[in-house]
PDB file of C-alpha atoms in Angstrom:
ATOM      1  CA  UNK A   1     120.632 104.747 123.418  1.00  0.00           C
ATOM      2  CA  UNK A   2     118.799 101.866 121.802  1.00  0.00           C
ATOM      3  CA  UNK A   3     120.332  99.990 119.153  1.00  0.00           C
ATOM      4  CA  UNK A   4     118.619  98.177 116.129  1.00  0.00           C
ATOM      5  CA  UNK A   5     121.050  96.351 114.204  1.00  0.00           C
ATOM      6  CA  UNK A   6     120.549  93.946 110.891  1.00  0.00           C
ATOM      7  CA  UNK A   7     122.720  90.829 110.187  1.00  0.00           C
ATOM      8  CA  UNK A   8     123.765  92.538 106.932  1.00  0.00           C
ATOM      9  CA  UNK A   9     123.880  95.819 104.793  1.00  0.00           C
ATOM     10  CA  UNK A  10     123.846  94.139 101.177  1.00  0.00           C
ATOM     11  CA  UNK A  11     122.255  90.805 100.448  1.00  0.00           C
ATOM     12  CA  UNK A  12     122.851  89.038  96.915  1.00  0.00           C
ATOM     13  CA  UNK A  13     120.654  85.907  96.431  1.00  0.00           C
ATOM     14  CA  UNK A  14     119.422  84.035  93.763  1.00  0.00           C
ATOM     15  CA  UNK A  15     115.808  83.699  92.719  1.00  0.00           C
ATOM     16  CA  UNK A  16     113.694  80.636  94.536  1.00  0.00           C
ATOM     17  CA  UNK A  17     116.527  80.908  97.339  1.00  0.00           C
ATOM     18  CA  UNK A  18     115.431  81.030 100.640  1.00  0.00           C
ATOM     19  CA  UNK A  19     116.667  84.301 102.328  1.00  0.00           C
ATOM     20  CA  UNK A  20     116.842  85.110 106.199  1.00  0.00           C
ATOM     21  CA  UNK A  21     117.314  88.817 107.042  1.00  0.00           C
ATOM     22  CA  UNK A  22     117.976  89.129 111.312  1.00  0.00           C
ATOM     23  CA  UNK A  23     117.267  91.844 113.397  1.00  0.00           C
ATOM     24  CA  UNK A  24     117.902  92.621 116.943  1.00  0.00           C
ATOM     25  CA  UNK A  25     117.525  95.290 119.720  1.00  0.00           C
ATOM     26  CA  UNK A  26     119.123  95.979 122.832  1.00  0.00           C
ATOM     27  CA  UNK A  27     116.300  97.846 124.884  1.00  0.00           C
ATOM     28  CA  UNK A  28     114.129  95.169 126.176  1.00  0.00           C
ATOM     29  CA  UNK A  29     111.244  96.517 123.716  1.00  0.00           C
ATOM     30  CA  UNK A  30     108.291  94.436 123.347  1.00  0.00           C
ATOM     31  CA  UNK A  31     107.327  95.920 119.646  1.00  0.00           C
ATOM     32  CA  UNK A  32     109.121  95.182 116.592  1.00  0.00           C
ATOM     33  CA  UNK A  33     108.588  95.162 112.932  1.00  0.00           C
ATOM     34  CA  UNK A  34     109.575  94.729 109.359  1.00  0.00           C
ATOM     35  CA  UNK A  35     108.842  97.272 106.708  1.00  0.00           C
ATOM     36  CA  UNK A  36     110.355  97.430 102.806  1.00  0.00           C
ATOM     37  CA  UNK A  37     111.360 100.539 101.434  1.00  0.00           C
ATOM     38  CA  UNK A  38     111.075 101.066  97.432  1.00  0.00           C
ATOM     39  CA  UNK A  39     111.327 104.469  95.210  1.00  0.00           C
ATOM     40  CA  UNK A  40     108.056 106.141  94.618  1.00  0.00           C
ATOM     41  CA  UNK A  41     105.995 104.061  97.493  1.00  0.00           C
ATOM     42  CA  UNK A  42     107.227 105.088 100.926  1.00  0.00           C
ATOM     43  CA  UNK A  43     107.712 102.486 103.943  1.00  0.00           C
ATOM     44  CA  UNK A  44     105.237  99.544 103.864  1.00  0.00           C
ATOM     45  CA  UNK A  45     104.638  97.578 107.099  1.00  0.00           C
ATOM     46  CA  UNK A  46     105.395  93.921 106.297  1.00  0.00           C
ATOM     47  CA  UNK A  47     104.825  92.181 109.225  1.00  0.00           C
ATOM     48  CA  UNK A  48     104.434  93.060 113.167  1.00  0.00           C
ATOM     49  CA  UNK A  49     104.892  91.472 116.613  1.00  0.00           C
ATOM     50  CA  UNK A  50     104.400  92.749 119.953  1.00  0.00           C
ATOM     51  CA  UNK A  51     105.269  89.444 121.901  1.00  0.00           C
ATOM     52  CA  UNK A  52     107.694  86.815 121.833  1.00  0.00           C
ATOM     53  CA  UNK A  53     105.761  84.000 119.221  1.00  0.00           C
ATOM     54  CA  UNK A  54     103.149  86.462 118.573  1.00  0.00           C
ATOM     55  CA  UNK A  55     102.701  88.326 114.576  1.00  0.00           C
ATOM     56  CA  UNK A  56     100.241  90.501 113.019  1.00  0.00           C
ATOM     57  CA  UNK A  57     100.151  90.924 109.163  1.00  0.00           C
ATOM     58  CA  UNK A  58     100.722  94.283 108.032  1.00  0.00           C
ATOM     59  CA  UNK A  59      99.958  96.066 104.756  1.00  0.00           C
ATOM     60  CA  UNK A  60     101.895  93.548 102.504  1.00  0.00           C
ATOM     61  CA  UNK A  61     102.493  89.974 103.858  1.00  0.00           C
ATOM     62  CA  UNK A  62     102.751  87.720 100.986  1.00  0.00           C
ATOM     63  CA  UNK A  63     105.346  86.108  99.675  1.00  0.00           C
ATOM     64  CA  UNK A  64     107.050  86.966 103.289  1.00  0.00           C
ATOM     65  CA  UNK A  65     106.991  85.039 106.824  1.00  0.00           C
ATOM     66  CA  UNK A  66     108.665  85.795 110.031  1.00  0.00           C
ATOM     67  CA  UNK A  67     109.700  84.729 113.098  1.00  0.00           C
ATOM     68  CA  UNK A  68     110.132  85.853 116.983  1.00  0.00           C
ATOM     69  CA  UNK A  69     111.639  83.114 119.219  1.00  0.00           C
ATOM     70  CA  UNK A  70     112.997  86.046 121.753  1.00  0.00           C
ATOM     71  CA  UNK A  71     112.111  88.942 122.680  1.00  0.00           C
ATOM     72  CA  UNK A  72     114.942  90.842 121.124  1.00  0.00           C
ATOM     73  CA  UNK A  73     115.162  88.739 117.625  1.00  0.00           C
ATOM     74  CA  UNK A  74     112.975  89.432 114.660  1.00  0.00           C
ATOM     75  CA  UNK A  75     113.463  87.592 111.791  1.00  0.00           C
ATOM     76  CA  UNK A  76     112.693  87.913 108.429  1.00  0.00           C
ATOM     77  CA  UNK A  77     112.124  84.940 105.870  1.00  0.00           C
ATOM     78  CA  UNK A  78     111.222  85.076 102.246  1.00  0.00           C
ATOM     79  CA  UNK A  79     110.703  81.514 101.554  1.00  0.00           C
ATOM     80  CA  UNK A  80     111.588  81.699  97.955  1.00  0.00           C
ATOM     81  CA  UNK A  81     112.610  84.914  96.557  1.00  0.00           C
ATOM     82  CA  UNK A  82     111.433  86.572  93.589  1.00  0.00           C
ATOM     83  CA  UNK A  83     113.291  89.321  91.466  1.00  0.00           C
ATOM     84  CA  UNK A  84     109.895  91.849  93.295  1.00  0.00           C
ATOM     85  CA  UNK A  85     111.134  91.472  96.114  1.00  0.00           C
ATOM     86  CA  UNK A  86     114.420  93.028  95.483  1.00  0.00           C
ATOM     87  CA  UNK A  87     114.353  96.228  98.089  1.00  0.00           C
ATOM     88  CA  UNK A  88     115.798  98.009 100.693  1.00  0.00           C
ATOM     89  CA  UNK A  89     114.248  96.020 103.914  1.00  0.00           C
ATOM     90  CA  UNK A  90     113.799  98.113 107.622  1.00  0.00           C
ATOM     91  CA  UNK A  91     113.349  96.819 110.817  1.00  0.00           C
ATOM     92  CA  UNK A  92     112.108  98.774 114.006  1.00  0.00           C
ATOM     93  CA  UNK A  93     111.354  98.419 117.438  1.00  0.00           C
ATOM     94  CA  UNK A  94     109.594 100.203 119.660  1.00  0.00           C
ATOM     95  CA  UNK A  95     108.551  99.915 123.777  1.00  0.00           C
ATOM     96  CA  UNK A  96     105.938 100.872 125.892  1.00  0.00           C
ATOM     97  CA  UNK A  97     107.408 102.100 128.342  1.00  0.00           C
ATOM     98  CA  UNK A  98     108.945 104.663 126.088  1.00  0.00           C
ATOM     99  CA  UNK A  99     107.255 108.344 126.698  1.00  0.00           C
ATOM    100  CA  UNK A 100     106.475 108.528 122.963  1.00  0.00           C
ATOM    101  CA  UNK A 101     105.461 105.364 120.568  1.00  0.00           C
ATOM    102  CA  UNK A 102     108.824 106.090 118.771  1.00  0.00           C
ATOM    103  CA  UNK A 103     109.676 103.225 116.389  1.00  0.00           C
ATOM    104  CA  UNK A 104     113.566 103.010 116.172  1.00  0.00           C
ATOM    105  CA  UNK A 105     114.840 101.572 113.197  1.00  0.00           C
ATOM    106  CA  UNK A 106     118.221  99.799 112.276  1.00  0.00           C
ATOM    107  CA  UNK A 107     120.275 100.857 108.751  1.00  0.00           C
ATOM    108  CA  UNK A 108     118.071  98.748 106.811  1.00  0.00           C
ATOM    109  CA  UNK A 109     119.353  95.169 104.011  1.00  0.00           C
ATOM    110  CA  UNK A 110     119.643  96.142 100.808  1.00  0.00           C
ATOM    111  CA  UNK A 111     118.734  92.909  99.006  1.00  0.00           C
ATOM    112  CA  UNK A 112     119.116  92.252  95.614  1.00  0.00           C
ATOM    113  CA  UNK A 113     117.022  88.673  93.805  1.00  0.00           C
ATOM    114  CA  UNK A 114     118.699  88.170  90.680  1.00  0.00           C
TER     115      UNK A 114
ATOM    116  CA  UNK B   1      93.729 106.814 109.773  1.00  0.00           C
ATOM    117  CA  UNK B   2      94.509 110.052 108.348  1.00  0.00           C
ATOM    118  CA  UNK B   3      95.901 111.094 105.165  1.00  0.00           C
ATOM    119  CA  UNK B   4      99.128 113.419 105.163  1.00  0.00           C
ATOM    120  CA  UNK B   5     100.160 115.775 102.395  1.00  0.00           C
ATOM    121  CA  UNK B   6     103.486 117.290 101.784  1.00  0.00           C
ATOM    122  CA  UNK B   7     105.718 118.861  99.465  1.00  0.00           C
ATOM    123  CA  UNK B   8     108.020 116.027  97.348  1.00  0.00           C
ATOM    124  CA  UNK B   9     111.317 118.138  97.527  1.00  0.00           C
ATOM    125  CA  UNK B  10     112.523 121.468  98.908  1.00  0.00           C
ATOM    126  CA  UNK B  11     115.726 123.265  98.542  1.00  0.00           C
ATOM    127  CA  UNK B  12     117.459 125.142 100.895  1.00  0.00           C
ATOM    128  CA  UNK B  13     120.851 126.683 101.803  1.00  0.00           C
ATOM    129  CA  UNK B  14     123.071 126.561 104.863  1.00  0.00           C
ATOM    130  CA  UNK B  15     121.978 128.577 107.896  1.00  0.00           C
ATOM    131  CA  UNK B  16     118.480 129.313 106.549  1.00  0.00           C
ATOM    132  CA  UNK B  17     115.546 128.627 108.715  1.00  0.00           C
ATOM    133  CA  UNK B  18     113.398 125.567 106.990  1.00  0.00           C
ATOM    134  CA  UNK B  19     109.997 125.226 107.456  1.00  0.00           C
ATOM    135  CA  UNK B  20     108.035 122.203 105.970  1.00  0.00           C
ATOM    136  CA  UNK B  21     103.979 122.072 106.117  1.00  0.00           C
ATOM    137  CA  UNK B  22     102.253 119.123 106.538  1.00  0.00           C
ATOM    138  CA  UNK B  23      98.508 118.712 105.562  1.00  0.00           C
ATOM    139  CA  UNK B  24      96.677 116.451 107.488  1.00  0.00           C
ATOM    140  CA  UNK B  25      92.596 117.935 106.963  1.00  0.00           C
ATOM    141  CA  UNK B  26      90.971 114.610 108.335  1.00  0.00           C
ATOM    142  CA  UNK B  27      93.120 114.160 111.290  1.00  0.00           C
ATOM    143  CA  UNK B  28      91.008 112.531 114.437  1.00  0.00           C
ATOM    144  CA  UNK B  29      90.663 114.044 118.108  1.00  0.00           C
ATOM    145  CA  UNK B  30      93.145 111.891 119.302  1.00  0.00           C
ATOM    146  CA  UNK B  31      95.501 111.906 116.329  1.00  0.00           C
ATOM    147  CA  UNK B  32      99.160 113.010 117.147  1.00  0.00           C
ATOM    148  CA  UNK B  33     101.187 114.548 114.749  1.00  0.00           C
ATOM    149  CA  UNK B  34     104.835 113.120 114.223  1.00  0.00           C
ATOM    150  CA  UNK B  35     107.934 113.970 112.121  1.00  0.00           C
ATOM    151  CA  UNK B  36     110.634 111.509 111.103  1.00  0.00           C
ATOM    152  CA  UNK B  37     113.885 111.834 109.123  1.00  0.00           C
ATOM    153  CA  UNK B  38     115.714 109.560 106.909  1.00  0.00           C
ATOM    154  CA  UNK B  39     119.143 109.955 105.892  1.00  0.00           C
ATOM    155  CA  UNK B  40     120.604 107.987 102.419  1.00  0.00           C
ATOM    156  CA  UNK B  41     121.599 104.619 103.620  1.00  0.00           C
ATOM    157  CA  UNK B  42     119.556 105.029 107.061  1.00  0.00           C
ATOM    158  CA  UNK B  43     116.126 103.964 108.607  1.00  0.00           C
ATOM    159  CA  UNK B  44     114.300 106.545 109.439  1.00  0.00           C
ATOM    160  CA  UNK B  45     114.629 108.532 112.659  1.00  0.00           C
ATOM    161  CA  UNK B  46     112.263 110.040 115.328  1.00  0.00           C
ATOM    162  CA  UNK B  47     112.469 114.011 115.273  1.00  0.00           C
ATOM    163  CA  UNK B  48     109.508 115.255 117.278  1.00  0.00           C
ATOM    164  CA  UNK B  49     105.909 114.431 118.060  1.00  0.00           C
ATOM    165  CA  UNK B  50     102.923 116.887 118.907  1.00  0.00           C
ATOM    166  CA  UNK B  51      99.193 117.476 119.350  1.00  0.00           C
ATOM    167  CA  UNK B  52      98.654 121.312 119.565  1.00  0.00           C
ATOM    168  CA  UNK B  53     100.517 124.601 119.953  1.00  0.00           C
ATOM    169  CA  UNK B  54     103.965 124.325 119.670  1.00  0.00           C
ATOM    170  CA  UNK B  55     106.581 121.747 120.491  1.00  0.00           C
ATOM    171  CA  UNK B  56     110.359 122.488 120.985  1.00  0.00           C
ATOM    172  CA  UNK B  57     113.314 120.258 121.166  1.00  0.00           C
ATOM    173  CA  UNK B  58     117.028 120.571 120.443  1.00  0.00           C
ATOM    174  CA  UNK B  59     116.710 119.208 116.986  1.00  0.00           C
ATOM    175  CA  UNK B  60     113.207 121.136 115.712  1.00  0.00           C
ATOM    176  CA  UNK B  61     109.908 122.677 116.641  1.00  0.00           C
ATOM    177  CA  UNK B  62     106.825 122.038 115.569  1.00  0.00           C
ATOM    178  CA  UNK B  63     104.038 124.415 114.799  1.00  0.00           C
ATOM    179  CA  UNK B  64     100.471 123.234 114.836  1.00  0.00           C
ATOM    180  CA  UNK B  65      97.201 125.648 114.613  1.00  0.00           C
ATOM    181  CA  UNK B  66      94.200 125.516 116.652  1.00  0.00           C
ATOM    182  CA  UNK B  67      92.181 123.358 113.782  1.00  0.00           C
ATOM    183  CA  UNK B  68      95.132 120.798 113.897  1.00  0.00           C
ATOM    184  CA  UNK B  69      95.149 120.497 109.797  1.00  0.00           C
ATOM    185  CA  UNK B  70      98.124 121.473 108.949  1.00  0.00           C
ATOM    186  CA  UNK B  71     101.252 121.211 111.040  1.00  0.00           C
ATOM    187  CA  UNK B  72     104.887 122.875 109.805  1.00  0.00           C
ATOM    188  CA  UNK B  73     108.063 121.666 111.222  1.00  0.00           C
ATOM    189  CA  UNK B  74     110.636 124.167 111.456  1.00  0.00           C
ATOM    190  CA  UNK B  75     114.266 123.687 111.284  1.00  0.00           C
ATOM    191  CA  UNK B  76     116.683 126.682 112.140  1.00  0.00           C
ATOM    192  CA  UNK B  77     119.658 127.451 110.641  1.00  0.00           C
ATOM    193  CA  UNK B  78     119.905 124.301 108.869  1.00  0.00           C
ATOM    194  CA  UNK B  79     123.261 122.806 107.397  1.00  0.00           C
ATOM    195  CA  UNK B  80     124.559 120.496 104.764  1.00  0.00           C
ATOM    196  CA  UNK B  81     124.194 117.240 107.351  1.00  0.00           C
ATOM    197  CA  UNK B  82     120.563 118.505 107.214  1.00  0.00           C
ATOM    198  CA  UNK B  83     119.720 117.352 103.956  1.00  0.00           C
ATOM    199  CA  UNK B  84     117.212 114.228 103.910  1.00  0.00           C
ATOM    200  CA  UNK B  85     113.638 112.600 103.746  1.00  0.00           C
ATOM    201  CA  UNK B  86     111.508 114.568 106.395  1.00  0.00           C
ATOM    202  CA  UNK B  87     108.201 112.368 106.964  1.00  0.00           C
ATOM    203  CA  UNK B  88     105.242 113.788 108.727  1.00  0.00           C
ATOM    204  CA  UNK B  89     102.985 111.099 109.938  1.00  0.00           C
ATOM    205  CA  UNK B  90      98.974 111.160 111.860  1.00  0.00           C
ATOM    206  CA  UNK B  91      97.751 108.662 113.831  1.00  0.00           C
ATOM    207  CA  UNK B  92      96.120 107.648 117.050  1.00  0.00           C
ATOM    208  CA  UNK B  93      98.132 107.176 120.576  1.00  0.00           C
ATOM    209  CA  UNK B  94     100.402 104.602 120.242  1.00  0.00           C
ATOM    210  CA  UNK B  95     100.360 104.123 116.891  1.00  0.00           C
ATOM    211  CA  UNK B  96     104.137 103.647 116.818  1.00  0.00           C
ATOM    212  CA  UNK B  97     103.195 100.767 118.868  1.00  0.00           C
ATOM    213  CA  UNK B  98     100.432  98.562 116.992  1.00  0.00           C
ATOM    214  CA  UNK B  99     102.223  99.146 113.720  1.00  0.00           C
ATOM    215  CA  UNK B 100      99.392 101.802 112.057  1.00  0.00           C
ATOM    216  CA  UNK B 101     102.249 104.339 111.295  1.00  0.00           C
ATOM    217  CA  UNK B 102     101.925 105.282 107.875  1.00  0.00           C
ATOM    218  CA  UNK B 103     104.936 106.601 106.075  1.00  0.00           C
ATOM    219  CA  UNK B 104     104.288 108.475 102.640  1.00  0.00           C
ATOM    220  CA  UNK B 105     106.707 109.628 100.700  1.00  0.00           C
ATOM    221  CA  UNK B 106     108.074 112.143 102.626  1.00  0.00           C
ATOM    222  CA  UNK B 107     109.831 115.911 101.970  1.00  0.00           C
ATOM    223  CA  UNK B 108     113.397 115.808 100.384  1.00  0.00           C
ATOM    224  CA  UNK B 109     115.354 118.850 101.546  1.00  0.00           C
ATOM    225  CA  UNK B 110     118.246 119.809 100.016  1.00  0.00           C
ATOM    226  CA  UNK B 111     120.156 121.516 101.761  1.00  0.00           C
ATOM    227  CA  UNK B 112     123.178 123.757  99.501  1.00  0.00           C
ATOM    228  CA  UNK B 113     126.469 125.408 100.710  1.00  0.00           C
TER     229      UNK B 113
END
């Protein structure tokens, strides 16, 4: 059963702070990515990577960076966070060897910029 | 990449059969046609995937007609645990892959005792 998880549920930080959100899997998948989640406007991609060092943009980059040192890290960095940016954040993975392009996602960071 | 249309909310009660349509009118040849749920609190999770006819698995089927516009995803005899965000996305083959899934906002079902 693959398993996405986040370093934390509820985040708390202060504007202009610089915020790390983690995420790992456990099935070897080559895929991952970060979306945000906000009332009214659906999932929007944030940033992609299908490699280790390797990222695509996705709908909604700015203000947002991210990092993949190993193949089952993903890591999320908002350089200095803004009160916008306050959201429920997703991350998914998904595998090519998989039978379907499934994207599995873990229970999300509710983050709050005060 | 093709534009899906479906109801906002839907109420239902336990042990009815739900069905929720899906419009998709510019869908591409190769489009597939997949449905996710969310539950509060939860990312969102894989239900079923299809491309014509009719797909079955243990959780839902889904119905899709010869002109691949519209798709419905049926779930029978649905219960309280039921109720979430039901998204039904288009897109090319591995689309789950190369990040071009494109979540709208999705069907809330209700599901009451």
């Amino acid at each position: 059963d693959v398993k996405v998880t986040q370093s934390s549920r509820y985040l708390v930080k202060r504007t202009g702070e610089k915020v790390f959100l983690e995420c790992v899997q456990d099935m070897d998948h080559e895929n991952m990515f970060w979306y945000r989640q906000d009332p009214g406007l659906g999932l929007r991609l944030i940033y992609f990577s299908y490699d280790v060092k390797m990222k695509e943009k996705g709908d909604i980059p700015e203000g947002y960076s991210v990092s993949r040192e190993k193949k089952e890290r993903f890591s999320l960095i908002l350089e200095s966070a803004s009160t916008n940016q306050t959201s429920m954040y997703l991350c998914a993975s998904s595998g090519l060897a998989e039978s379907t392009d499934t994207q599995y996602f873990g229970p999300g960071t509710r983050l709050t910029v005060l | 990449l093709a534009k899906t249309t479906q109801p906002i909310s839907m109420d239902s009660y336990e042990g009815q059969e739900v069905n929720i349509t899906c419009s998709h009118n510019n869908i591409a040849t190769n489009d597939y046609i997949t449905w996710y749920q969310q539950f509060p609190s939860q990312g969102p999770r894989f239900i079923i995937q299809g491309y014509k006819t009719k797909v079955t698995n243990e959780v839902a089927s889904l119905f899709i007609p010869a002109d691949r516009k519209s798709s419905t995803l049926s779930l029978p005899r649905v219960s309280l645990s039921d109720t979430a965000v039901y998204y039904c996305l288009v897109g090319g083959p591995n689309s789950g892959n190369t990040g071009k899934l494109i979540f709208g906002q999705g069907t809330t079902l209700q599901v009451k005792p």
